[in-house]
Amino acid sequence: MTGSGNTKARLIGKSDIILMAIWAVFAMCLILFSRINPLHDTKEKMLEITVGDRVFGTYSLDKDRVIEIGNGNTCTIEGGTVRMTDADCPDKVCVRSRSISEPGESIVCLPNSVILKITGDDPGKGGVDAVTE
Amino acid sequence: MWLRLTMLSCHVYSCGMKRKITIATLLISLLLQTIPLTGCSAHSRKASGSGVYFDTVVDILIYDDDADRLLAECFTLCDQMEDIFSAQKEGSELYRLNHRTEASVTVSDELASCIKQGLYYGELSNGAFDITILPLRELWSFESEDPKVPSPEAIKEALKKMDYRKVHCEANTVTFDDPEIMIDLGGIAKGYISGYLKQYLKDSGCTSAIINLGGNVSTIGSKPDGSSWTVGIQEPFADRGTVFEKTEISDACLVSSGVYERYFTQDGKQYHHILDPHTGYPAETALEQASVEGYDDVLCDAFSTICILVGRDEAIRLIEDNGLSLNIFFVDSSHKGEWYRV
């Protein structure tokens, strides 16, 4: 241990306690960090556009832009929310859909197989996990 | 538990040994420490995906060790189910059943089970829910670009080709008393499929998942943190995705039906898509919507339609008479919502 021969009988030396304390604090920090900021889950909110079964593209919600999806649909990102602003489908259900901004929310154009979906962390307290139709 | 074990080992090794060893042990135990942490997150891997099946969107979110494989398998099952249940898809099992040449046809376990349940809800609702409604559905064709009210004669003709009592299902054999009878499982197929996926996931050991099958929301267990799933009920006639009411469910499902889902206006009158097999016209109802919460996906799917067809009071009577375990959120024509809880 720390050089004192007469403490042989003692199981725990002073430095051991200090070491354990440091170690315990470090472990606590590690746990807290992983709870508060789980690296594998922290994802920025993104708009993911799928056409049929392939991903057309993913876009940050931070930048306002108009996206021509090419399948006859146009969507717009504005102020962190997404709307389908134009579609050549007959029913226009997608254009009449509410704008989306929270992870898990989506707008669908069934006739053209276009899905707009917000990806990222789980919905917050105000959010819902799913909505009936 | 892991934390304590590694602390203990660190302490034991440091006793009476050289500092070098103590530090080495410390490093090793720190390494050990990180294993259970990453192990913990791997325990509830998350996988989610969307696909278009049965003319609707299927959203699935799964928490499980093996989430990615389970998710892929669920979509494979959706593919298979589409080949069975789509009445419109040529070559589907249901299509072949409707275009049969014999009075008796042997069908798959899935189709037989779904038809049996459909016939049961026909009995339960005294024919308000009728799986032989296909000729009438095709006549009104709400899915077409320009739907119109059919002529009274055409409706009368269609009604003659409908009667669920002319269909019988014994084991895997479906027998028809009338060659013109055709089956449409639109009123329960979504519930049957979400229930099927749910059973598959449960059998695979999954304890946390949520399935949204074209607006039918079905859950397995609760979220990984133990809290219930929050499900929103679509506000009738509002933009799609507008939440009118929220409810917390675990292991249960929630299905909404309403006159706002599909309708057209002709001569100033609205015609919605929930057709009354007794009259041949859209159900005369004082409800805008009924959302049914329960543990049987097929029951919830069928009963939400039954509510619109028979109205609030009769629906509650059916629940009480048959001892059904359902909670229902009714929205009346003045747009007021109210829960009925068993």
Coordinates of C-alpha atoms in Angstrom, one line a residue:
Chain A
M1 CA 0.0 0.0 0.0
T2 CA 1.3 3.5 0.7
G3 CA 4.5 2.4 2.3
S4 CA 3.6 2.1 6.0
G5 CA 4.5 -1.4 7.3
N6 CA 2.6 -1.2 10.5
T7 CA -0.8 -1.1 8.7
K8 CA -0.4 -4.6 7.3
A9 CA -3.3 -5.8 9.5
R10 CA -5.6 -3.1 8.2
L11 CA -7.7 -4.3 5.2
I12 CA -8.5 -0.8 3.9
G13 CA -5.9 1.9 3.7
K14 CA -6.6 5.7 3.4
S15 CA -5.6 5.7 -0.3
D16 CA -7.9 2.8 -1.0
I17 CA -10.8 4.8 0.3
I18 CA -9.8 7.8 -1.8
L19 CA -9.4 5.6 -4.8
M20 CA -12.8 4.0 -4.2
A21 CA -14.4 7.4 -3.8
I22 CA -12.9 8.7 -7.0
W23 CA -13.9 5.5 -8.7
A24 CA -17.4 5.7 -7.4
V25 CA -17.8 9.3 -8.5
F26 CA -16.5 8.4 -11.9
A27 CA -18.9 5.5 -12.2
M28 CA -21.8 7.7 -11.1
C29 CA -20.9 10.3 -13.7
L30 CA -20.8 7.6 -16.4
I31 CA -24.2 6.3 -15.4
L32 CA -25.7 9.8 -15.3
F33 CA -24.2 10.7 -18.6
S34 CA -25.5 7.6 -20.3
R35 CA -29.0 8.3 -18.8
I36 CA -29.2 11.9 -19.7
N37 CA -27.5 11.7 -23.0
P38 CA -27.7 8.2 -24.4
L39 CA -25.4 8.5 -27.4
H40 CA -27.2 5.9 -29.5
D41 CA -30.5 7.6 -29.2
T42 CA -29.6 11.3 -29.6
K43 CA -30.7 12.1 -33.1
E44 CA -31.6 15.4 -34.6
K45 CA -35.1 15.7 -36.0
M46 CA -35.0 14.9 -39.7
L47 CA -37.5 14.7 -42.5
E48 CA -37.3 11.3 -44.2
I49 CA -39.1 11.0 -47.6
T50 CA -39.8 7.5 -49.0
V51 CA -41.2 6.8 -52.4
G52 CA -42.4 3.2 -52.7
D53 CA -39.9 1.1 -50.8
R54 CA -36.9 3.3 -51.2
V55 CA -35.7 6.3 -49.3
F56 CA -35.8 9.4 -51.5
G57 CA -33.9 11.6 -49.1
T58 CA -33.5 12.9 -45.6
Y59 CA -33.5 16.6 -44.8
S60 CA -32.8 18.8 -41.8
L61 CA -35.8 20.7 -40.4
D62 CA -33.6 23.7 -39.6
K63 CA -33.4 24.9 -43.2
D64 CA -36.5 26.2 -45.0
R65 CA -36.8 24.7 -48.5
V66 CA -39.2 23.3 -51.1
I67 CA -38.6 19.7 -52.2
E68 CA -39.8 18.4 -55.5
I69 CA -40.3 14.7 -54.9
G70 CA -40.6 13.8 -58.5
N71 CA -43.5 11.5 -58.1
G72 CA -45.9 14.4 -58.6
N73 CA -45.6 15.6 -55.0
T74 CA -44.0 18.7 -53.6
C75 CA -43.4 19.2 -49.9
T76 CA -42.2 22.3 -48.0
I77 CA -40.1 22.7 -44.9
E78 CA -40.9 26.0 -43.2
G79 CA -40.0 27.0 -39.6
G80 CA -39.3 23.4 -38.6
T81 CA -42.6 22.0 -39.9
V82 CA -43.4 20.0 -43.0
R83 CA -46.4 20.1 -45.3
M84 CA -47.3 18.4 -48.5
T85 CA -47.9 21.6 -50.6
D86 CA -48.8 20.0 -53.9
A87 CA -49.7 16.6 -55.3
D88 CA -51.1 15.4 -58.6
C89 CA -53.1 12.6 -56.9
P90 CA -56.9 12.6 -57.3
D91 CA -57.9 12.6 -53.6
K92 CA -55.4 15.2 -52.2
V93 CA -55.6 13.7 -48.8
C94 CA -51.9 14.4 -48.3
V95 CA -52.3 18.1 -49.1
R96 CA -55.1 18.3 -46.6
S97 CA -53.1 16.6 -43.9
R98 CA -51.9 18.5 -40.9
S99 CA -48.3 19.8 -40.9
I100 CA -45.8 17.6 -39.1
S101 CA -42.9 18.5 -36.9
E102 CA -42.5 15.8 -34.2
P103 CA -40.8 12.4 -34.4
G104 CA -43.1 9.7 -35.5
E105 CA -45.5 12.0 -37.3
S106 CA -46.1 11.4 -41.0
I107 CA -48.0 12.5 -44.1
V108 CA -48.8 9.9 -46.7
C109 CA -49.8 10.1 -50.3
L110 CA -51.2 6.7 -51.0
P111 CA -51.8 7.0 -54.7
N112 CA -48.2 8.0 -55.4
S113 CA -46.7 5.9 -52.5
V114 CA -45.0 8.9 -51.0
I115 CA -44.4 9.0 -47.2
L116 CA -43.1 12.0 -45.3
K117 CA -41.9 11.1 -41.9
I118 CA -40.2 12.9 -39.1
T119 CA -37.4 10.8 -37.6
G120 CA -35.5 11.4 -34.4
D121 CA -36.0 10.8 -30.7
D122 CA -39.2 9.6 -29.2
P123 CA -42.0 12.1 -28.9
G124 CA -41.9 14.4 -25.9
K125 CA -44.4 14.7 -23.2
G126 CA -47.0 16.5 -25.3
G127 CA -46.6 14.0 -28.2
V128 CA -48.6 10.9 -28.9
D129 CA -47.1 7.5 -30.1
A130 CA -49.8 7.1 -32.8
V131 CA -53.1 8.6 -34.0
T132 CA -56.1 6.6 -35.2
E133 CA -57.7 7.5 -38.5
Chain B
M1 CA -25.5 -5.4 -9.4
W2 CA -22.7 -5.2 -11.9
L3 CA -21.5 -1.9 -10.3
R4 CA -21.2 -3.6 -6.9
L5 CA -19.4 -6.6 -8.1
T6 CA -16.7 -4.6 -9.9
M7 CA -16.3 -2.3 -6.9
L8 CA -15.8 -5.3 -4.7
S9 CA -13.2 -6.8 -7.0
C10 CA -11.3 -3.6 -7.2
H11 CA -11.3 -3.3 -3.4
V12 CA -10.1 -6.9 -2.9
Y13 CA -7.3 -6.7 -5.3
S14 CA -6.0 -3.4 -4.0
C15 CA -5.5 -4.8 -0.5
G16 CA -1.9 -5.3 0.3
M17 CA -0.8 -5.1 -3.3
K18 CA 1.4 -2.8 -5.2
R19 CA -0.1 0.4 -6.5
K20 CA 0.6 -0.6 -10.1
I21 CA -1.6 -3.6 -9.8
T22 CA -4.3 -1.5 -8.1
I23 CA -4.3 0.9 -11.0
A24 CA -4.4 -1.9 -13.5
T25 CA -7.3 -3.4 -11.7
L26 CA -9.0 -0.1 -11.6
L27 CA -8.7 0.1 -15.4
I28 CA -9.9 -3.4 -15.9
S29 CA -12.9 -2.9 -13.6
L30 CA -13.7 0.3 -15.4
L31 CA -13.8 -1.6 -18.6
L32 CA -16.0 -4.2 -17.0
Q33 CA -18.2 -1.3 -15.8
T34 CA -18.9 -0.2 -19.4
I35 CA -20.1 -3.7 -20.5
P36 CA -23.3 -3.7 -18.5
L37 CA -24.0 -0.2 -19.6
T38 CA -23.8 -0.9 -23.3
G39 CA -25.4 -4.3 -22.6
C40 CA -28.4 -2.5 -21.1
S41 CA -29.1 -0.4 -24.2
A42 CA -28.7 -3.4 -26.4
H43 CA -31.4 -5.2 -24.4
S44 CA -34.0 -2.9 -25.8
R45 CA -32.9 -2.2 -29.3
K46 CA -35.3 -0.1 -31.3
A47 CA -36.4 -0.7 -34.8
S48 CA -39.2 1.1 -36.7
G49 CA -40.4 1.1 -40.3
S50 CA -43.3 2.0 -42.6
G51 CA -44.7 0.3 -45.6
V52 CA -47.7 0.5 -47.9
Y53 CA -50.0 -2.6 -47.7
F54 CA -53.7 -3.2 -48.2
D55 CA -54.0 0.3 -49.7
T56 CA -52.9 1.8 -46.4
V57 CA -49.8 2.7 -44.4
V58 CA -48.4 0.3 -41.9
D59 CA -46.1 1.8 -39.2
I60 CA -44.4 -0.5 -36.8
L61 CA -42.1 0.3 -33.8
I62 CA -40.5 -2.6 -31.9
Y63 CA -38.2 -2.6 -28.8
D64 CA -36.4 -5.9 -28.5
D65 CA -33.0 -7.6 -28.6
D66 CA -33.8 -8.8 -32.0
A67 CA -35.9 -5.8 -33.1
D68 CA -34.5 -5.5 -36.7
R69 CA -35.2 -9.1 -37.6
L70 CA -38.7 -9.0 -36.0
L71 CA -39.5 -5.8 -38.0
A72 CA -38.5 -7.4 -41.3
E73 CA -40.5 -10.5 -40.5
C74 CA -43.6 -8.4 -39.7
F75 CA -43.4 -6.8 -43.2
T76 CA -43.0 -10.2 -44.7
L77 CA -46.2 -11.3 -42.9
C78 CA -47.9 -8.1 -44.3
D79 CA -46.9 -9.2 -47.8
Q80 CA -48.4 -12.7 -47.2
M81 CA -51.6 -11.3 -45.7
E82 CA -52.1 -9.0 -48.7
D83 CA -52.0 -12.1 -50.9
I84 CA -54.8 -13.5 -48.8
F85 CA -57.2 -10.7 -47.9
S86 CA -57.3 -8.2 -50.7
A87 CA -60.7 -8.5 -52.4
Q88 CA -59.6 -6.3 -55.2
K89 CA -56.2 -7.9 -55.9
E90 CA -56.6 -10.4 -58.7
G91 CA -55.1 -13.7 -57.7
S92 CA -55.5 -13.1 -53.9
E93 CA -57.0 -16.0 -52.0
L94 CA -60.2 -14.0 -51.3
Y95 CA -60.5 -12.9 -54.9
R96 CA -60.3 -16.6 -55.9
L97 CA -62.9 -17.5 -53.3
N98 CA -65.2 -14.8 -54.7
H99 CA -64.7 -16.0 -58.3
R100 CA -65.2 -19.7 -57.4
T101 CA -66.7 -22.4 -59.6
E102 CA -67.8 -24.7 -56.8
A103 CA -70.2 -24.1 -53.9
S104 CA -67.6 -25.3 -51.4
V105 CA -64.0 -24.1 -51.3
T106 CA -61.1 -25.1 -49.0
V107 CA -59.2 -22.0 -47.8
S108 CA -56.1 -21.3 -45.6
D109 CA -56.3 -21.2 -41.8
E110 CA -56.0 -17.4 -41.9
L111 CA -58.9 -16.8 -44.3
A112 CA -61.1 -19.4 -42.5
S113 CA -60.4 -17.8 -39.2
C114 CA -61.2 -14.3 -40.4
I115 CA -64.4 -15.4 -42.2
K116 CA -65.6 -17.2 -39.1
Q117 CA -65.1 -14.1 -37.0
G118 CA -66.8 -11.9 -39.6
L119 CA -69.8 -14.3 -39.5
Y120 CA -69.8 -14.1 -35.7
Y121 CA -70.0 -10.3 -35.8
G122 CA -72.8 -10.6 -38.3
E123 CA -74.8 -12.7 -35.8
L124 CA -73.8 -10.4 -32.9
S125 CA -75.1 -7.3 -34.6
N126 CA -78.2 -8.9 -36.2
G127 CA -76.8 -8.4 -39.7
A128 CA -75.8 -4.8 -39.3
F129 CA -72.2 -6.0 -39.9
D130 CA -72.3 -8.1 -43.0
I131 CA -69.2 -9.5 -44.7
T132 CA -71.2 -10.2 -47.9
I133 CA -71.5 -6.5 -48.6
L134 CA -69.1 -6.5 -51.6
P135 CA -71.7 -6.0 -54.3
L136 CA -73.0 -2.9 -52.5
R137 CA -69.5 -1.6 -51.9
E138 CA -68.6 -2.0 -55.5
L139 CA -71.8 -0.3 -56.6
W140 CA -71.1 2.8 -54.4
S141 CA -67.3 2.7 -55.2
F142 CA -66.2 5.3 -52.7
E143 CA -62.6 4.7 -53.8
S144 CA -63.3 5.9 -57.3
E145 CA -62.4 9.5 -58.5
D146 CA -66.0 10.6 -59.0
P147 CA -68.4 8.5 -56.8
K148 CA -72.2 9.0 -57.3
V149 CA -75.3 7.8 -55.6
P150 CA -76.4 4.6 -57.4
S151 CA -80.0 4.2 -58.7
P152 CA -82.5 2.7 -56.3
E153 CA -82.9 -0.3 -58.7
A154 CA -79.2 -1.0 -58.7
I155 CA -79.2 -0.9 -54.9
K156 CA -82.1 -3.3 -54.8
E157 CA -80.2 -5.7 -57.1
A158 CA -77.1 -5.5 -55.0
L159 CA -79.0 -6.2 -51.8
K160 CA -80.4 -9.4 -53.3
K161 CA -76.8 -10.7 -53.6
M162 CA -76.1 -10.1 -49.9
D163 CA -76.7 -12.2 -46.8
Y164 CA -74.1 -13.4 -44.4
R165 CA -76.4 -16.3 -43.4
K166 CA -75.8 -17.9 -46.8
V167 CA -72.1 -18.3 -46.0
H168 CA -70.9 -21.2 -43.8
C169 CA -67.4 -22.0 -42.6
E170 CA -66.6 -25.4 -41.1
A171 CA -62.9 -26.0 -40.3
N172 CA -61.2 -24.8 -43.5
T173 CA -64.2 -25.3 -45.8
V174 CA -66.3 -22.3 -46.9
T175 CA -69.7 -23.2 -48.3
F176 CA -72.0 -20.7 -50.1
D177 CA -75.8 -21.2 -50.5
D178 CA -75.9 -18.8 -53.4
P179 CA -73.3 -18.6 -56.2
E180 CA -73.6 -14.8 -56.4
I181 CA -72.5 -14.2 -52.8
M182 CA -69.1 -12.5 -52.5
I183 CA -67.1 -11.7 -49.4
D184 CA -65.5 -8.4 -48.4
L185 CA -63.4 -8.5 -45.2
G186 CA -62.7 -4.7 -45.3
G187 CA -64.4 -4.3 -41.9
I188 CA -62.2 -6.7 -40.0
A189 CA -59.1 -7.6 -42.1
K190 CA -57.0 -4.8 -40.6
G191 CA -57.9 -5.9 -37.1
Y192 CA -57.2 -9.5 -38.0
I193 CA -53.8 -8.6 -39.5
S194 CA -52.7 -6.3 -36.6
G195 CA -53.8 -9.1 -34.2
Y196 CA -51.8 -11.6 -36.2
L197 CA -48.7 -9.4 -36.1
K198 CA -49.2 -8.9 -32.4
Q199 CA -49.4 -12.6 -31.8
Y200 CA -46.3 -13.3 -33.9
L201 CA -44.3 -10.7 -31.9
K202 CA -45.6 -12.0 -28.6
D203 CA -44.7 -15.5 -29.5
S204 CA -41.2 -14.3 -30.4
G205 CA -40.9 -12.9 -26.9
C206 CA -41.3 -9.2 -27.7
T207 CA -42.7 -7.2 -24.8
S208 CA -42.8 -3.7 -26.2
A209 CA -44.2 -2.7 -29.6
I210 CA -46.7 -0.5 -31.3
I211 CA -48.4 -1.2 -34.7
N212 CA -50.4 1.4 -36.6
L213 CA -52.1 -0.3 -39.4
G214 CA -53.9 2.4 -41.4
G215 CA -55.2 4.0 -38.3
N216 CA -55.9 0.9 -36.3
V217 CA -53.4 1.2 -33.4
S218 CA -52.4 -1.9 -31.6
T219 CA -49.8 -2.2 -28.8
I220 CA -47.8 -4.9 -27.1
G221 CA -47.0 -4.3 -23.4
S222 CA -45.9 -0.8 -22.5
K223 CA -42.9 1.4 -23.5
P224 CA -39.5 0.3 -22.3
D225 CA -39.6 2.8 -19.4
G226 CA -42.8 1.1 -18.2
S227 CA -45.1 3.9 -19.2
S228 CA -48.2 3.3 -21.3
W229 CA -48.5 4.2 -25.0
T230 CA -50.3 7.4 -25.7
V231 CA -52.7 7.2 -28.6
G232 CA -54.4 10.1 -30.1
I233 CA -57.9 9.9 -31.6
Q234 CA -58.3 11.7 -35.0
E235 CA -60.6 14.7 -34.8
P236 CA -63.6 14.1 -37.2
F237 CA -63.5 16.3 -40.3
A238 CA -60.3 18.0 -39.1
D239 CA -56.9 17.7 -41.0
R240 CA -55.5 14.2 -40.8
G241 CA -53.4 13.8 -37.7
T242 CA -55.3 16.4 -35.6
V243 CA -55.7 14.9 -32.1
F244 CA -59.2 15.2 -30.6
E245 CA -58.7 13.1 -27.5
K246 CA -55.8 11.1 -26.0
T247 CA -55.9 7.8 -24.3
E248 CA -53.2 5.7 -22.5
I249 CA -53.1 2.0 -23.4
S250 CA -50.9 -1.0 -22.6
D251 CA -51.3 -4.2 -24.6
A252 CA -54.6 -3.0 -26.0
C253 CA -55.7 -1.6 -29.3
L254 CA -57.7 1.4 -30.4
V255 CA -59.7 1.6 -33.6
S256 CA -61.7 4.6 -34.9
S257 CA -64.5 4.6 -37.5
G258 CA -66.5 7.5 -38.6
V259 CA -68.5 9.3 -41.3
Y260 CA -65.6 11.6 -42.0
E261 CA -63.2 8.9 -43.3
R262 CA -64.6 8.8 -46.8
Y263 CA -67.5 10.7 -48.2
F264 CA -68.8 12.7 -51.1
T265 CA -71.4 15.4 -51.5
Q266 CA -74.2 15.2 -54.0
D267 CA -77.1 17.7 -54.3
G268 CA -76.1 19.2 -50.9
K269 CA -76.2 15.9 -49.1
Q270 CA -73.2 14.1 -47.6
Y271 CA -72.8 10.4 -48.3
H272 CA -70.3 8.5 -46.1
H273 CA -68.7 5.1 -46.7
I274 CA -70.3 3.1 -43.9
L275 CA -73.1 1.4 -45.7
D276 CA -76.1 -0.1 -44.0
P277 CA -76.7 -3.6 -45.5
H278 CA -80.4 -3.4 -44.5
T279 CA -81.1 -0.3 -46.6
G280 CA -78.3 -0.2 -49.1
Y281 CA -77.5 3.5 -48.2
P282 CA -75.0 5.1 -45.8
A283 CA -76.0 4.4 -42.2
E284 CA -78.3 7.0 -40.8
T285 CA -76.4 7.8 -37.6
A286 CA -76.2 10.5 -34.9
L287 CA -72.5 9.8 -34.5
E288 CA -69.6 11.3 -36.3
Q289 CA -67.2 8.8 -34.9
A290 CA -66.7 5.9 -32.5
S291 CA -63.3 4.8 -31.2
V292 CA -63.2 1.4 -29.6
E293 CA -60.5 0.4 -27.1
G294 CA -60.0 -3.2 -26.1
Y295 CA -57.8 -6.2 -26.2
D296 CA -59.1 -8.1 -29.2
D297 CA -58.1 -6.3 -32.4
V298 CA -60.7 -8.0 -34.6
L299 CA -63.5 -7.1 -32.1
C300 CA -62.3 -3.5 -31.9
D301 CA -62.2 -3.2 -35.7
A302 CA -65.7 -4.8 -36.2
F303 CA -67.3 -3.0 -33.3
S304 CA -66.2 0.5 -34.3
T305 CA -68.1 0.0 -37.6
I306 CA -71.0 -1.6 -35.7
C307 CA -71.3 1.5 -33.5
I308 CA -71.8 3.8 -36.5
L309 CA -74.3 1.3 -38.0
V310 CA -76.5 0.7 -34.9
G311 CA -75.9 4.0 -32.9
R312 CA -74.7 4.6 -29.4
D313 CA -77.5 3.2 -27.3
E314 CA -77.7 -0.1 -29.2
A315 CA -73.9 -0.4 -29.2
I316 CA -73.9 -0.1 -25.4
R317 CA -76.7 -2.6 -25.2
L318 CA -74.7 -5.1 -27.3
I319 CA -71.7 -4.6 -25.0
E320 CA -73.7 -5.2 -21.9
D321 CA -75.7 -8.2 -23.3
N322 CA -72.6 -9.9 -24.6
G323 CA -70.3 -9.0 -21.7
L324 CA -67.7 -7.4 -24.0
S325 CA -64.7 -5.6 -22.4
L326 CA -64.6 -2.4 -24.4
N327 CA -64.2 1.3 -23.8
I328 CA -65.7 3.6 -26.4
F329 CA -65.2 7.3 -27.2
F330 CA -68.3 8.5 -29.0
V331 CA -68.4 11.7 -30.9
D332 CA -71.9 12.9 -31.7
S333 CA -73.1 14.9 -34.6
S334 CA -72.7 18.2 -32.6
H335 CA -69.0 17.3 -32.4
K336 CA -69.1 16.5 -28.7
G337 CA -67.0 13.6 -27.4
E338 CA -67.8 11.3 -24.5
W339 CA -66.3 8.1 -23.1
Y340 CA -68.3 5.1 -22.3
R341 CA -66.2 2.9 -20.0
V342 CA -67.1 -0.7 -19.0

